Coordinates of N, CA, C and O in Angstrom, one line a residue:
X1 N 1.1 -1.4 -0.1 CA 0.4 0.1 0.0 C 1.1 1.2 0.0 O 1.7 1.6 0.5
X2 N 0.8 2.3 -0.9 CA 1.7 3.0 -0.9 C 0.9 4.4 -0.2 O 0.0 4.1 0.6
X3 N 1.8 5.6 0.5 CA 1.7 6.1 1.2 C 0.0 7.4 1.0 O -0.7 7.4 1.8
X4 N 0.0 7.3 -0.2 CA -1.3 8.3 -0.7 C -2.6 6.9 -0.6 O -3.4 8.1 0.5
X5 N -2.5 6.1 -0.5 CA -3.6 5.1 -0.5 C -3.8 4.8 1.1 O -4.5 5.0 1.5
X6 N -2.9 5.1 2.0 CA -2.7 4.6 3.6 C -3.3 5.7 4.1 O -4.3 5.8 4.8
X7 N -3.0 7.0 3.4 CA -3.3 8.2 4.1 C -5.1 8.3 3.8 O -5.6 8.6 5.0
X8 N -5.3 7.9 3.1 CA -7.0 7.9 2.4 C -7.4 7.0 3.4 O -9.1 7.6 3.8
X9 N -6.9 6.2 3.6 CA -7.7 4.9 4.4 C -7.6 5.5 5.8 O -8.6 5.4 6.7
X10 N -6.3 5.8 6.5 CA -6.7 6.6 7.6 C -7.0 7.7 7.9 O -7.6 7.5 9.4
X11 N -7.2 8.2 7.1 CA -8.3 9.7 7.2 C -9.5 9.1 7.5 O -10.4 9.4 8.3
X12 N -10.1 8.2 6.5 CA -11.5 8.0 6.1 C -11.8 7.0 7.8 O -12.9 7.4 8.5
X13 N -11.0 6.2 8.5 CA -11.0 5.8 9.8 C -11.2 6.8 10.9 O -11.8 6.6 11.8
X14 N -10.2 7.6 11.0 CA -10.1 8.8 11.9 C -11.7 9.7 11.6 O -12.2 10.0 12.6
X15 N -11.8 10.0 11.1 CA -13.4 10.9 10.5 C -14.7 9.7 10.5 O -15.5 10.2 11.8
X16 N -14.3 8.6 10.7 CA -15.8 7.5 11.4 C -15.5 7.6 12.9 O -16.6 7.7 13.3
X17 N -14.0 7.3 13.3 CA -13.9 7.2 14.8 C -14.3 8.6 15.3 O -15.0 8.6 16.5
X18 N -14.3 9.9 14.7 CA -14.7 11.1 15.0 C -16.3 11.4 15.1 O -16.6 11.8 15.9
X19 N -16.6 10.6 13.9 CA -18.1 10.6 14.1 C -18.7 10.1 15.2 O -19.5 10.6 15.8
X20 N -18.4 9.1 15.6 CA -18.6 8.2 16.5 C -18.5 9.1 18.0 O -19.5 9.2 18.7
X21 N -17.4 9.3 18.2 CA -17.1 10.4 19.5 C -18.2 11.5 19.6 O -18.7 12.3 20.6
X22 N -18.0 12.2 18.2 CA -18.9 13.5 18.2 C -20.9 13.0 18.7 O -21.1 13.7 19.5
X23 N -20.9 11.9 17.9 CA -22.5 11.4 18.1 C -22.7 10.9 19.6 O -23.6 11.3 20.1
X24 N -21.6 10.3 20.5 CA -21.6 10.1 21.8 C -21.6 11.6 22.5 O -22.9 11.3 23.7
X25 N -20.8 12.4 22.4 CA -21.0 13.7 23.2 C -22.0 14.5 23.2 O -23.3 14.7 23.9
X26 N -23.1 14.5 21.3 CA -24.0 15.0 21.4 C -25.6 14.2 22.4 O -26.4 14.8 23.0
X27 N -25.2 13.0 22.3 CA -26.3 12.3 22.9 C -26.5 12.7 24.7 O -27.3 12.2 25.1
X28 N -24.8 12.7 25.2 CA -24.7 12.5 26.5 C -25.6 14.0 26.5 O -26.0 14.2 27.8
X29 N -25.2 15.1 25.7 CA -25.8 16.3 26.0 C -27.3 16.1 26.2 O -28.0 16.8 27.1
X30 N -27.9 15.2 25.4 CA -29.6 15.1 25.7 C -29.5 14.4 26.9 O -30.7 14.4 27.7
X31 N -28.9 13.2 27.3 CA -29.4 12.7 28.4 C -30.0 11.2 27.9 O -30.6 10.8 26.7
X32 N -30.4 10.5 29.0 CA -30.6 9.3 28.6 C -32.4 9.7 28.0 O -33.3 9.9 29.1
X33 N -32.7 8.8 27.2 CA -34.3 8.7 26.8 C -34.7 7.8 26.2 O -34.0 6.6 25.8
X34 N -36.3 7.3 26.2 CA -36.9 6.1 25.7 C -37.5 6.6 24.9 O -38.0 7.9 24.5
X35 N -37.5 6.1 23.6 CA -38.2 6.4 22.5 C -39.8 5.6 22.5 O -39.8 4.6 22.5
X36 N -40.7 6.9 22.3 CA -42.1 6.4 22.4 C -42.8 7.3 21.7 O -42.2 8.5 21.1
X37 N -43.8 6.8 21.5 CA -45.1 8.0 20.4 C -44.9 9.4 20.7 O -44.9 10.0 20.3
X38 N -45.1 9.1 22.1 CA -45.3 10.7 23.0 C -43.8 11.4 22.9 O -44.4 12.6 22.9
X39 N -42.7 10.9 22.7 CA -41.8 11.9 23.0 C -41.0 11.8 21.2 O -39.5 12.2 21.7
X40 N -41.4 10.7 20.7 CA -40.4 10.9 19.4 C -40.1 12.3 18.6 O -39.2 12.5 18.3
X41 N -41.0 13.1 18.7 CA -40.6 14.6 18.2 C -40.0 15.5 18.9 O -38.9 16.0 18.4
X42 N -40.3 15.7 20.0 CA -39.5 16.7 20.9 C -37.8 16.0 21.1 O -37.3 16.7 21.3
X43 N -37.9 14.7 21.5 CA -36.4 14.3 21.6 C -35.6 14.1 20.1 O -34.6 14.4 20.1
X44 N -36.4 13.9 19.0 CA -36.1 13.7 18.0 C -35.3 15.0 17.4 O -34.1 15.5 17.0
X45 N -36.2 16.4 17.8 CA -36.0 17.9 17.5 C -34.5 17.9 18.4 O -33.6 18.4 17.8
X46 N -34.6 17.7 19.8 CA -33.5 17.9 20.8 C -32.3 17.2 19.9 O -30.9 17.7 20.3
X47 N -32.2 16.3 19.5 CA -31.0 15.0 19.0 C -30.4 15.8 17.7 O -29.3 16.4 17.4
X48 N -31.3 16.5 17.0 CA -30.9 16.7 15.8 C -30.5 18.1 15.5 O -30.0 18.6 14.8
X49 N -30.8 18.9 16.7 CA -29.9 20.3 16.7 C -28.8 20.6 17.6 O -28.6 21.1 18.0
X50 N -28.4 19.2 18.3 CA -27.0 19.0 18.9 C -26.1 19.5 18.2 O -26.1 18.7 16.9
X51 N -25.1 20.3 18.1 CA -24.1 20.5 17.3 C -23.1 19.3 17.3 O -22.6 18.8 16.4
X52 N -23.1 18.6 18.6 CA -22.1 17.3 18.1 C -22.7 16.6 17.4 O -21.8 15.6 16.5
X53 N -23.6 16.5 17.2 CA -24.7 15.1 16.7 C -24.5 15.7 15.2 O -24.6 14.8 14.2
X54 N -24.6 17.3 15.0 CA -24.6 17.6 13.4 C -22.9 17.2 12.8 O -23.0 17.1 11.8
X55 N -22.5 17.7 13.8 CA -20.7 17.3 13.4 C -20.5 16.1 13.4 O -19.4 15.9 12.2
X56 N -20.9 15.1 13.9 CA -20.6 13.6 13.5 C -21.3 13.0 12.1 O -20.4 12.2 11.7
X57 N -22.5 13.6 12.1 CA -22.7 13.2 10.7 C -22.3 14.1 9.8 O -22.1 12.9 8.8
X58 N -21.8 15.0 9.7 CA -21.0 15.8 8.9 C -19.6 14.3 8.5 O -19.3 14.8 7.7
X59 N -19.2 14.6 9.8 CA -17.8 13.5 9.4 C -18.0 12.4 8.8 O -17.4 11.6 8.2
X60 N -19.6 11.8 9.1 CA -20.0 10.8 8.5 C -19.4 11.0 6.8 O -19.3 10.2 6.0
X61 N -20.5 12.1 6.2 CA -20.6 12.0 5.2 C -19.0 12.4 4.3 O -19.0 11.3 3.5
X62 N -18.1 12.7 4.9 CA -17.4 13.3 4.3 C -16.2 12.1 4.5 O -15.4 11.6 4.0
X63 N -16.7 10.9 5.4 CA -15.3 10.0 5.6 C -16.0 8.9 4.5 O -15.1 8.2 3.8
X64 N -17.4 9.0 4.2 CA -18.0 8.2 2.4 C -17.1 8.7 1.6 O -16.4 7.7 0.7
X65 N -16.9 9.9 1.4 CA -16.2 10.3 0.1 C -14.5 10.1 0.2 O -14.0 9.5 -0.7
X66 N -13.9 10.0 1.6 CA -12.5 9.9 1.6 C -12.5 8.0 1.3 O -11.6 7.7 0.6
X67 N -13.2 7.4 1.8 CA -13.4 6.1 1.7 C -13.2 5.6 0.4 O -12.5 5.1 -0.4
X68 N -14.2 6.2 -0.3 CA -14.5 6.1 -1.3 C -13.1 6.1 -2.4 O -12.8 5.3 -3.6
X69 N -12.6 7.3 -2.5 CA -11.4 7.3 -2.7 C -10.3 6.3 -2.4 O -9.7 5.9 -3.4
X70 N -10.3 6.2 -1.3 CA -9.1 5.4 -0.6 C -9.7 3.5 -1.4 O -9.0 3.0 -1.7
X71 N -11.1 3.3 -1.7 CA -11.1 2.0 -2.0 C -10.9 2.1 -3.3 O -10.8 0.8 -4.2
X72 N -10.8 3.2 -4.2 CA -10.4 3.1 -5.5 C -9.0 2.8 -5.6 O -8.4 2.5 -7.1
X73 N -8.1 2.6 -4.6 CA -6.8 2.6 -4.9 C -6.2 1.1 -4.0 O -5.2 1.1 -4.1
X74 N -7.3 0.8 -3.0 CA -6.8 -0.4 -2.4 C -8.0 -1.5 -2.4 O -9.1 -1.0 -2.4
X75 N -7.1 -2.6 -2.4 CA -8.1 -3.8 -2.3 C -9.2 -3.7 -1.0 O -8.5 -3.3 -0.4
X76 N -10.6 -4.0 -1.5 CA -11.7 -4.0 0.0 C -11.0 -5.0 0.5 O -11.2 -5.0 1.9
X77 N -10.3 -6.0 0.8 CA -10.1 -7.0 1.5 C -8.9 -6.9 2.7 O -8.6 -7.4 3.5
X78 N -8.4 -5.6 2.0 CA -7.2 -4.8 2.9 C -7.8 -3.5 3.6 O -7.6 -3.4 4.6
X79 N -8.6 -2.9 2.9 CA -9.4 -1.8 3.5 C -10.3 -1.7 4.3 O -10.4 -1.1 5.6
X80 N -11.1 -2.6 4.6 CA -12.2 -3.1 4.9 C -11.7 -3.3 6.5 O -12.2 -2.5 7.6
X81 N -10.9 -3.9 6.8 CA -10.4 -4.3 7.9 C -9.5 -3.1 8.6 O -9.5 -3.5 9.9
X82 N -9.1 -2.7 8.1 CA -8.2 -1.3 8.6 C -9.3 -0.5 9.4 O -8.9 0.3 10.2
X83 N -11.0 -0.6 9.0 CA -11.6 0.0 9.7 C -11.5 -0.6 11.3 O -12.1 0.2 12.1
X84 N -11.0 -1.4 11.7 CA -11.2 -2.0 13.0 C -10.1 -1.1 13.6 O -10.3 -0.9 15.0
X85 N -9.1 0.1 13.5 CA -8.8 0.7 13.8 C -9.4 1.8 14.7 O -8.9 2.2 15.6
X86 N -10.8 2.2 14.0 CA -11.3 2.8 14.8 C -12.0 2.8 16.0 O -12.2 3.2 16.7
X87 N -11.9 1.0 16.2 CA -12.1 0.6 17.9 C -10.8 1.0 18.9 O -11.3 1.2 19.9
X88 N -9.9 0.9 18.0 CA -8.8 1.2 19.0 C -8.6 3.1 19.6 O -8.8 3.0 20.3
X89 N -9.1 3.7 18.1 CA -8.9 5.1 18.7 C -10.0 5.3 19.7 O -10.2 6.1 20.5
X90 N -11.3 4.8 19.3 CA -12.5 4.9 20.2 C -12.6 4.5 21.6 O -13.0 5.1 22.4
X91 N -11.8 3.4 21.6 CA -11.5 3.1 23.2 C -10.5 3.8 23.9 O -11.3 4.3 25.3
X92 N -9.5 4.5 23.5 CA -8.9 5.3 24.1 C -9.2 6.3 24.3 O -9.5 7.4 25.5
X93 N -9.8 6.9 23.3 CA -10.7 8.6 23.2 C -11.8 8.4 24.3 O -12.4 9.4 25.1
X94 N -12.3 7.5 24.3 CA -13.9 7.2 25.2 C -13.1 7.2 26.8 O -13.9 7.6 27.5
X95 N -12.1 6.4 26.8 CA -11.8 6.3 28.5 C -11.4 8.0 28.7 O -11.6 8.4 29.7
X96 N -10.7 8.4 27.7 CA -10.4 9.6 28.2 C -11.4 11.1 28.2 O -10.9 11.8 29.1
X97 N -12.2 10.8 27.4 CA -13.1 12.0 27.0 C -14.2 11.7 28.1 O -15.0 12.6 28.8
X98 N -14.6 10.5 28.0 CA -15.9 9.9 28.6 C -15.9 9.2 30.1 O -16.8 8.8 30.6
X99 N -14.6 8.6 30.7 CA -14.3 8.1 31.4 C -14.6 6.8 31.2 O -15.2 6.0 32.2
X100 N -14.9 6.2 30.3 CA -15.5 4.9 30.4 C -14.0 4.1 30.6 O -12.9 4.3 30.4
X101 N -14.4 2.5 31.1 CA -13.6 1.4 31.4 C -12.5 0.9 30.1 O -13.3 0.7 29.4
X102 N -11.4 1.1 30.9 CA -10.4 0.1 29.5 C -9.9 -0.8 30.6 O -9.0 -1.1 31.5
X103 N -10.7 -2.2 30.4 CA -10.5 -3.4 30.8 C -9.0 -4.0 30.6 O -8.9 -3.9 29.5
X104 N -8.8 -4.7 31.1 CA -7.5 -5.6 30.9 C -8.2 -6.6 29.5 O -7.3 -6.9 28.2
X105 N -9.3 -7.2 29.7 CA -10.1 -7.8 28.5 C -10.0 -7.1 26.8 O -9.7 -7.1 26.0
X106 N -10.5 -5.3 27.0 CA -10.6 -4.8 26.1 C -8.9 -4.2 25.5 O -9.1 -4.6 24.2
X107 N -8.1 -4.0 26.6 CA -6.8 -3.8 26.0 C -6.5 -5.3 25.3 O -5.4 -5.0 24.3
X108 N -6.5 -6.0 25.6 CA -6.1 -7.8 24.8 C -6.8 -7.3 23.3 O -6.0 -8.0 22.5
X109 N -8.3 -7.4 23.8 CA -8.9 -7.4 22.2 C -8.0 -6.2 21.6 O -7.9 -6.3 19.8
X110 N -7.6 -5.1 22.1 CA -7.1 -4.0 20.9 C -5.7 -4.5 20.5 O -5.6 -4.1 19.4
X111 N -5.0 -5.2 21.7 CA -3.7 -5.5 20.8 C -3.9 -6.7 20.0 O -3.0 -6.4 18.9
X112 N -4.9 -7.8 20.0 CA -5.1 -8.4 18.8 C -5.7 -7.8 17.6 O -5.0 -8.0 16.7
X113 N -6.4 -6.5 17.7 CA -7.0 -5.8 16.5 C -5.1 -5.4 15.8 O -5.4 -5.4 14.3
X114 N -4.9 -4.4 16.5 CA -3.5 -4.3 16.3 C -2.8 -5.4 15.5 O -1.9 -4.8 14.2
X115 N -2.2 -6.1 16.1 CA -1.5 -7.2 15.4 C -2.1 -7.4 13.9 O -1.7 -8.1 12.8
X116 N -3.7 -7.6 14.2 CA -4.3 -8.0 12.3 C -3.8 -7.1 11.8 O -4.2 -7.5 10.5
X117 N -3.9 -5.8 12.1 CA -3.8 -4.6 11.1 C -2.2 -4.4 10.5 O -2.3 -4.5 9.4
X118 N -1.3 -4.9 11.2 CA -0.4 -4.8 11.1 C 0.3 -6.1 10.0 O 0.4 -5.9 8.8
X119 N -0.6 -7.0 10.2 CA -0.5 -8.4 9.5 C -1.1 -8.0 7.8 O -0.5 -8.3 6.9
X120 N -2.5 -7.5 7.8 CA -2.6 -7.0 6.8 C -2.4 -5.8 5.8 O -2.0 -6.1 5.1
X121 N -1.4 -5.2 6.7 CA -0.7 -3.9 6.0 C 0.3 -4.2 5.4 O 0.8 -3.7 4.3
X122 N 0.4 -5.4 5.7 CA 2.6 -5.7 5.3 C 1.7 -7.1 4.1 O 2.8 -7.4 3.4
X123 N 0.5 -7.3 3.9 CA 0.5 -8.4 2.8 C 0.2 -7.5 1.5 O 0.2 -6.5 1.2

């Protein structure tokens, strides 16, 4: 994989991971809610007007464009597993930003993901 292709893939992964974190931040601002017939409109409007959620959706849109460019350069059998790097990024950023727990099991899973990505990237 050449540097431009790798950059496209990694930017797509970063934008996708960023989108998840922004969506989480937006939902945290809204708080826990149940979707019922009575609150679908008020909660939907509240969620739809959160800037982090709007930013997260924008990241998704941009990530799709970048991802398409990346897929035009890299085999999908290599590019798609690279998305798992988003799990790694999100696990650490969720720990840092939101106080989520990083257990030994999660860290072991992250290590396995990283080994797999390295093996794929070298193929």
